[in-house]
mmCIF file of C-alpha atoms in Angstrom:
data_model
loop_
_atom_site.group_PDB
_atom_site.id
_atom_site.type_symbol
_atom_site.label_atom_id
_atom_site.label_comp_id
_atom_site.label_asym_id
_atom_site.label_seq_id
_atom_site.Cartn_x
_atom_site.Cartn_y
_atom_site.Cartn_z
ATOM 1 C CA MET A 42 33.488 -37.011 23.536
ATOM 2 C CA LYS A 43 31.932 -33.529 23.283
ATOM 3 C CA ILE A 44 29.164 -34.161 25.849
ATOM 4 C CA PHE A 45 31.728 -33.775 28.613
ATOM 5 C CA VAL A 46 32.527 -30.177 27.788
ATOM 6 C CA ALA A 47 30.076 -28.353 30.067
ATOM 7 C CA PHE A 48 29.078 -29.486 33.512
ATOM 8 C CA LEU A 49 27.523 -26.190 34.625
ATOM 9 C CA PHE A 50 28.445 -25.431 38.180
ATOM 10 C CA VAL A 51 31.363 -27.874 38.406
ATOM 11 C CA HIS A 52 32.755 -26.745 35.020
ATOM 12 C CA LEU A 53 32.630 -23.137 36.062
ATOM 13 C CA ILE A 54 34.303 -23.772 39.383
ATOM 14 C CA ALA A 55 36.990 -25.731 37.606
ATOM 15 C CA GLY A 56 37.576 -22.818 35.280
ATOM 16 C CA ILE A 57 38.151 -20.554 38.270
ATOM 17 C CA LEU A 58 40.436 -23.052 39.946
ATOM 18 C CA CYS A 59 42.515 -23.423 36.840
ATOM 19 C CA SER A 60 42.811 -19.669 36.348
ATOM 20 C CA GLU A 61 46.325 -18.387 35.592
ATOM 21 C CA ALA A 62 45.808 -15.509 38.075
ATOM 22 C CA ASP A 63 47.876 -15.898 41.270
ATOM 23 C CA GLU A 64 46.946 -12.658 42.963
ATOM 24 C CA PRO A 65 43.911 -12.620 45.303
ATOM 25 C CA LYS A 66 40.816 -10.995 43.840
ATOM 26 C CA ASN A 67 38.585 -8.515 45.596
ATOM 27 C CA THR A 68 35.483 -10.440 44.624
ATOM 28 C CA GLN A 69 32.335 -10.383 46.683
ATOM 29 C CA ASN A 70 30.324 -13.524 47.271
ATOM 30 C CA PRO A 71 27.043 -12.227 45.729
ATOM 31 C CA GLU A 72 28.786 -10.999 42.602
ATOM 32 C CA MET A 73 30.412 -14.353 42.013
ATOM 33 C CA LEU A 74 27.083 -16.128 42.498
ATOM 34 C CA PHE A 75 25.269 -13.929 40.029
ATOM 35 C CA GLY A 76 28.117 -14.312 37.494
ATOM 36 C CA THR A 77 28.096 -18.089 37.932
ATOM 37 C CA TYR A 78 24.344 -18.232 37.568
ATOM 38 C CA ILE A 79 24.333 -16.268 34.364
ATOM 39 C CA ASP A 80 27.163 -18.445 32.921
ATOM 40 C CA MET A 81 25.147 -21.517 33.836
ATOM 41 C CA LEU A 82 22.180 -20.173 31.857
ATOM 42 C CA ARG A 83 24.457 -19.317 28.907
ATOM 43 C CA ALA A 84 25.759 -22.902 28.947
ATOM 44 C CA LEU A 85 22.225 -24.108 28.199
ATOM 45 C CA ARG A 86 21.824 -22.006 25.033
ATOM 46 C CA LEU A 87 23.705 -24.464 22.802
ATOM 47 C CA ASN A 88 25.750 -23.058 19.937
ATOM 48 C CA HIS A 89 24.023 -21.467 17.014
ATOM 49 C CA LEU A 90 24.521 -23.057 13.595
ATOM 50 C CA ASN A 91 25.442 -19.607 12.283
ATOM 51 C CA ASN A 92 28.799 -20.063 13.973
ATOM 52 C CA TYR A 93 29.827 -22.631 11.265
ATOM 53 C CA ASP A 94 30.521 -22.297 7.561
ATOM 54 C CA GLU A 95 28.082 -23.041 4.739
ATOM 55 C CA ALA A 96 29.406 -26.644 4.177
ATOM 56 C CA VAL A 97 28.625 -27.499 7.796
ATOM 57 C CA LYS A 98 25.206 -25.884 7.737
ATOM 58 C CA GLN A 99 24.259 -27.766 4.607
ATOM 59 C CA ALA A 100 25.505 -31.028 6.108
ATOM 60 C CA VAL A 101 23.315 -30.497 9.145
ATOM 61 C CA ILE A 102 20.306 -29.640 6.960
ATOM 62 C CA ASP A 103 20.794 -32.732 4.796
ATOM 63 C CA LYS A 104 21.234 -34.947 7.768
ATOM 64 C CA CYS A 105 18.032 -33.605 9.427
ATOM 65 C CA LYS A 106 16.044 -34.186 6.241
ATOM 66 C CA LYS A 107 17.478 -37.652 5.780
ATOM 67 C CA ASN A 108 16.704 -38.816 9.329
ATOM 68 C CA GLY A 109 13.598 -36.732 10.187
ATOM 69 C CA GLY A 110 11.934 -35.694 6.975
ATOM 70 C CA PRO A 111 11.586 -32.332 5.137
ATOM 71 C CA LYS A 112 10.407 -30.327 8.156
ATOM 72 C CA ALA A 113 12.875 -31.758 10.694
ATOM 73 C CA PHE A 114 15.513 -29.015 10.221
ATOM 74 C CA ASP A 115 13.058 -26.143 10.382
ATOM 75 C CA ASP A 116 11.314 -27.525 13.400
ATOM 76 C CA ALA A 117 14.556 -28.067 15.290
ATOM 77 C CA LYS A 118 15.857 -24.614 14.330
ATOM 78 C CA GLU A 119 12.682 -22.919 15.546
ATOM 79 C CA SER A 120 12.685 -24.791 18.847
ATOM 80 C CA LEU A 121 16.359 -23.998 19.508
ATOM 81 C CA LEU A 122 15.888 -20.330 18.655
ATOM 82 C CA SER A 123 12.932 -20.100 21.011
ATOM 83 C CA LEU A 124 14.999 -21.606 23.807
ATOM 84 C CA GLN A 125 17.928 -19.237 23.165
ATOM 85 C CA ASN A 126 15.625 -16.202 23.117
ATOM 86 C CA SER A 127 14.010 -17.206 26.347
ATOM 87 C CA ILE A 128 17.385 -17.691 28.039
ATOM 88 C CA ASP A 129 18.664 -14.371 26.745
ATOM 89 C CA SER A 130 15.586 -12.640 28.141
ATOM 90 C CA LEU A 131 16.024 -14.350 31.490
ATOM 91 C CA ILE A 132 19.634 -13.236 31.679
ATOM 92 C CA ILE A 133 18.644 -9.628 31.003
ATOM 93 C CA ASP A 134 15.891 -9.815 33.665
ATOM 94 C CA THR A 135 18.431 -11.317 36.176
ATOM 95 C CA VAL A 136 20.925 -8.512 35.522
ATOM 96 C CA ASN A 137 18.236 -5.902 35.885
ATOM 97 C CA GLN A 138 17.042 -7.454 39.154
ATOM 98 C CA VAL A 139 20.554 -7.415 40.597
ATOM 99 C CA GLN A 140 20.948 -3.777 39.660
ATOM 100 C CA LEU A 141 17.609 -2.911 41.154
ATOM 101 C CA VAL A 142 18.002 -4.776 44.444
ATOM 102 C CA GLY A 143 21.776 -4.509 44.802
ATOM 103 C CA SER A 144 24.023 -7.392 45.718
ATOM 104 C CA GLU A 145 24.725 -6.103 49.199
ATOM 105 C CA SER A 146 21.114 -6.394 50.306
ATOM 106 C CA TRP A 147 20.577 -9.714 48.495
ATOM 107 C CA ASN A 148 19.358 -12.506 50.861
ATOM 108 C CA ALA A 149 20.764 -15.917 49.825
ATOM 109 C CA GLN A 150 18.280 -17.920 51.927
ATOM 110 C CA GLU A 151 15.379 -16.346 50.029
ATOM 111 C CA GLN A 152 16.818 -15.814 46.554
ATOM 112 C CA ILE A 153 18.868 -18.910 45.841
ATOM 113 C CA PRO A 154 15.802 -21.227 45.911
ATOM 114 C CA ARG A 155 14.192 -18.896 43.443
ATOM 115 C CA LEU A 156 17.242 -18.892 41.147
ATOM 116 C CA CYS A 157 17.402 -22.675 41.356
ATOM 117 C CA ASN A 158 13.735 -23.049 40.489
ATOM 118 C CA THR A 159 14.147 -20.865 37.466
ATOM 119 C CA PHE A 160 17.244 -22.684 36.361
ATOM 120 C CA ILE A 161 15.579 -26.117 36.630
ATOM 121 C CA THR A 162 12.651 -24.773 34.569
ATOM 122 C CA VAL A 163 15.025 -23.666 31.867
ATOM 123 C CA LEU A 164 16.819 -26.993 31.999
ATOM 124 C CA ASN A 165 13.582 -28.754 31.424
ATOM 125 C CA SER A 166 12.983 -26.493 28.414
ATOM 126 C CA THR A 167 16.298 -27.696 26.959
ATOM 127 C CA LYS A 168 14.855 -31.257 27.086
ATOM 128 C CA LEU A 169 11.970 -30.092 24.814
ATOM 129 C CA ALA A 170 14.553 -28.498 22.488
ATOM 130 C CA LEU A 171 16.528 -31.720 22.479
ATOM 131 C CA ASN A 172 13.455 -33.674 21.593
ATOM 132 C CA SER A 173 12.882 -31.359 18.619
ATOM 133 C CA VAL A 174 16.392 -32.159 17.383
ATOM 134 C CA ARG A 175 16.019 -35.887 18.013
ATOM 135 C CA PRO A 176 14.526 -36.574 14.478
ATOM 136 C CA CYS A 177 17.850 -35.329 13.072
ATOM 137 C CA LEU A 178 19.816 -37.984 15.054
ATOM 138 C CA ASP A 179 20.301 -41.653 14.522
ATOM 139 C CA GLU A 180 19.817 -44.111 17.398
ATOM 140 C CA ALA A 181 23.395 -44.047 18.667
ATOM 141 C CA GLU A 182 23.566 -40.256 18.561
ATOM 142 C CA SER A 183 20.249 -39.997 20.358
ATOM 143 C CA ALA A 184 21.560 -42.269 23.135
ATOM 144 C CA THR A 185 24.676 -40.031 23.556
ATOM 145 C CA ALA A 186 22.449 -36.968 23.629
ATOM 146 C CA ASN A 187 20.530 -38.494 26.510
ATOM 147 C CA ILE A 188 23.663 -39.039 28.425
ATOM 148 C CA MET A 189 24.600 -35.391 27.886
ATOM 149 C CA TYR A 190 21.243 -34.200 29.207
ATOM 150 C CA ASN A 191 21.279 -36.648 32.164
ATOM 151 C CA MET A 192 24.691 -35.401 33.200
ATOM 152 C CA ARG A 193 23.593 -31.780 33.061
ATOM 153 C CA PHE A 194 20.403 -32.584 35.008
ATOM 154 C CA ALA A 195 22.331 -34.564 37.627
ATOM 155 C CA ALA A 196 24.708 -31.678 38.203
ATOM 156 C CA ALA A 197 21.866 -29.171 38.427
ATOM 157 C CA ASP A 198 19.849 -31.367 40.763
ATOM 158 C CA SER A 199 22.788 -31.868 43.043
ATOM 159 C CA VAL A 200 23.308 -28.112 43.247
ATOM 160 C CA CYS A 201 19.724 -26.944 43.254
ATOM 161 C CA GLY A 202 17.844 -29.945 44.758
ATOM 162 C CA ASN A 203 16.081 -29.537 48.123
ATOM 163 C CA ASN A 204 15.497 -25.837 47.541
ATOM 164 C CA GLY A 205 19.140 -25.160 46.633
ATOM 165 C CA SER A 206 20.454 -26.454 49.985
ATOM 166 C CA ASN A 207 23.867 -27.373 48.535
ATOM 167 C CA LEU A 208 24.276 -24.043 46.811
ATOM 168 C CA ILE A 209 23.210 -22.180 49.963
ATOM 169 C CA SER A 210 25.845 -24.138 51.969
ATOM 170 C CA PHE A 211 28.489 -23.344 49.367
ATOM 171 C CA TYR A 212 27.464 -19.694 49.334
ATOM 172 C CA THR A 213 27.261 -19.161 53.085
ATOM 173 C CA ALA A 214 30.663 -20.873 53.522
ATOM 174 C CA ARG A 215 31.914 -18.095 51.215
ATOM 175 C CA GLY A 216 32.903 -20.677 48.701
ATOM 176 C CA PHE A 217 32.952 -18.359 45.737
ATOM 177 C CA GLU A 218 35.346 -15.965 47.430
ATOM 178 C CA CYS A 219 37.518 -18.880 48.559
ATOM 179 C CA ILE A 220 37.997 -20.333 45.085
ATOM 180 C CA ALA A 221 38.663 -16.895 43.647
ATOM 181 C CA ASN A 222 41.456 -16.278 46.155
ATOM 182 C CA LEU A 223 43.065 -19.744 46.541
ATOM 183 C CA PRO A 224 46.748 -19.883 45.491
ATOM 184 C CA ARG A 225 47.576 -22.247 42.677
ATOM 185 C CA ARG A 226 48.817 -25.718 43.685
ATOM 186 C CA GLU A 227 49.894 -28.866 41.940
ATOM 187 C CA CYS A 228 47.428 -31.718 41.883
ATOM 188 C CA SER A 229 48.456 -35.109 43.254
ATOM 189 C CA VAL A 230 47.288 -36.844 40.116
ATOM 190 C CA GLN A 231 47.699 -36.089 36.402
ATOM 191 C CA MET A 232 45.032 -35.993 33.703
ATOM 192 C CA PRO A 233 45.160 -39.089 31.523
ATOM 193 C CA PRO A 234 46.355 -38.643 27.913
ATOM 194 C CA ARG A 235 43.804 -37.102 25.600
ATOM 195 C CA ASP A 236 41.632 -39.851 24.049
ATOM 196 C CA ASN A 237 41.769 -39.427 20.288
ATOM 197 C CA SER A 238 40.282 -42.769 19.450
ATOM 198 C CA THR A 239 36.794 -41.501 18.705
ATOM 199 C CA VAL A 240 35.990 -41.745 15.006
ATOM 200 C CA LEU A 241 34.015 -38.836 13.619
ATOM 201 C CA THR A 242 31.336 -40.342 11.318
ATOM 202 C CA ASP A 243 30.680 -37.511 8.960
ATOM 203 C CA GLY A 244 31.156 -33.777 8.280
ATOM 204 C CA VAL A 245 28.498 -32.774 10.780
ATOM 205 C CA ARG A 246 30.683 -33.896 13.679
ATOM 206 C CA ILE A 247 31.781 -30.389 14.614
ATOM 207 C CA ALA A 248 32.458 -29.629 18.242
ATOM 208 C CA ASP A 249 29.364 -28.398 20.048
ATOM 209 C CA ALA A 250 27.249 -28.039 16.873
ATOM 210 C CA PRO A 251 23.678 -27.831 18.255
ATOM 211 C CA TRP A 252 22.644 -31.250 16.953
ATOM 212 C CA SER A 253 25.961 -33.072 16.628
ATOM 213 C CA TYR A 254 26.685 -35.896 19.041
ATOM 214 C CA GLU A 255 29.514 -38.404 18.682
ATOM 215 C CA ARG A 256 28.449 -41.988 18.446
ATOM 216 C CA SER A 257 30.007 -43.257 21.647
ATOM 217 C CA TYR A 258 29.312 -43.839 25.300
ATOM 218 C CA PRO A 259 31.776 -42.593 27.880
ATOM 219 C CA SER A 260 35.116 -44.346 27.493
ATOM 220 C CA LEU A 261 37.310 -45.390 30.382
ATOM 221 C CA ASN A 262 39.722 -42.600 29.586
ATOM 222 C CA GLU A 263 36.951 -39.960 29.663
ATOM 223 C CA CYS A 264 35.692 -41.257 32.971
ATOM 224 C CA LYS A 265 39.220 -41.113 34.369
ATOM 225 C CA SER A 266 39.395 -37.522 33.263
ATOM 226 C CA ILE A 267 36.255 -36.639 35.198
ATOM 227 C CA ARG A 268 37.505 -38.484 38.331
ATOM 228 C CA THR A 269 40.910 -36.674 38.071
ATOM 229 C CA ALA A 270 39.173 -33.277 37.716
ATOM 230 C CA LYS A 271 37.184 -34.080 40.882
ATOM 231 C CA ILE A 272 40.274 -35.068 42.884
ATOM 232 C CA CYS A 273 42.181 -31.932 41.794
ATOM 233 C CA ALA A 274 39.209 -29.593 42.533
ATOM 234 C CA VAL A 275 38.564 -31.101 45.953
ATOM 235 C CA GLU A 276 42.307 -30.990 46.823
ATOM 236 C CA ARG A 277 42.438 -27.312 46.094
ATOM 237 C CA LEU A 278 39.142 -26.548 47.803
ATOM 238 C CA SER A 279 40.496 -28.236 50.899
ATOM 239 C CA GLY A 280 42.381 -24.964 51.426
ATOM 240 C CA CYS A 281 39.111 -23.140 52.185
ATOM 241 C CA GLU A 282 38.483 -22.243 55.817
ATOM 242 C CA GLN A 283 35.224 -24.215 55.799
ATOM 243 C CA PRO A 284 34.615 -27.768 54.488
ATOM 244 C CA GLU A 285 31.376 -26.987 52.535
ATOM 245 C CA PRO A 286 33.012 -25.887 49.243
ATOM 246 C CA ALA A 287 34.888 -29.173 48.917
ATOM 247 C CA SER A 288 31.984 -31.380 50.067
ATOM 248 C CA VAL A 289 29.456 -29.693 47.810
ATOM 249 C CA THR A 290 31.816 -30.031 44.793
ATOM 250 C CA THR A 291 32.452 -33.689 45.577
ATOM 251 C CA SER A 292 28.679 -34.407 45.685
ATOM 252 C CA VAL A 293 28.174 -32.733 42.299
ATOM 253 C CA TYR A 294 30.981 -34.611 40.656
ATOM 254 C CA ASP A 295 29.677 -37.845 42.183
ATOM 255 C CA ALA A 296 26.236 -37.204 40.651
ATOM 256 C CA ILE A 297 27.789 -36.514 37.221
ATOM 257 C CA GLU A 298 29.871 -39.698 37.337
ATOM 258 C CA LYS A 299 26.796 -41.767 38.146
ATOM 259 C CA ALA A 300 24.621 -40.128 35.452
ATOM 260 C CA ALA A 301 27.364 -40.675 32.840
ATOM 261 C CA GLY A 302 27.773 -44.343 33.803
ATOM 262 C CA CYS A 303 31.333 -43.603 34.904
ATOM 263 C CA GLU A 304 30.838 -44.973 38.353
ATOM 264 C CA ASN A 305 30.264 -48.474 36.989
ATOM 265 C CA ILE A 306 33.046 -48.107 34.374
ATOM 266 C CA LEU A 307 35.611 -47.069 36.924
ATOM 267 C CA ASN A 308 34.620 -49.657 39.519
ATOM 268 C CA ALA A 309 34.855 -52.407 36.845
ATOM 269 C CA GLU A 310 38.283 -51.206 35.886
ATOM 270 C CA ALA A 311 39.422 -51.165 39.491
ATOM 271 C CA SER A 312 38.123 -54.689 40.008
ATOM 272 C CA SER A 313 39.905 -56.028 36.963
ATOM 273 C CA ALA A 314 43.152 -54.398 38.048
ATOM 274 C CA ALA A 315 42.935 -55.857 41.571
#
């Protein structure tokens, strides 16, 4: 299910934790934060249809016209392009600000709430872009798109809610430096086998196409994958000197599980197995 590909903060941390690099990195906390923030913004851009061949593009256009009428494709394209341009401009402004102020003199207590407020504003804009795409989707696809957005918002709210208190805690505990320098270790649990049972309904079902959502709700196997990723991340983060990196990551994963409906799915599976 493609909606589980990007979980913003958690996904980016997982990428660092799964890095093949074994040697410690001379990475400063501010630099890691800025890099993560910019990657989080990029994750909201959605992929551009120009990344796909003409057959896929035409399939998307035909689907939009079929489900939403003759203007559906153009309206969706315009809305997504506007979102992408806004995010690109914000990334440039952020880079310029960092260069102007300098990471060494950057105050986390003052700046993290500002970054979080900007990020939530952009995330809300992605909801408007999603609504512009909705006429191109059938009912089941639209429901799946809602889950995708709810998961993203839950993760962002967990990180940035209450004026970014969780992110401030993670940052001041030097969480970014910790995860960049932790040695690799085996996880106590293994990822479940890849779930290949999802049936792709037509030629538009291309991974991460900007308005392509598989017609399915989270499966038990997908929910187990999220739970396993949480366990493995927290196990490794337990190697940090302070507990905040592990506790913050746990709370974000918990929010994602709940938003996806995985909490109920996994609890039901555990009850039936008892």
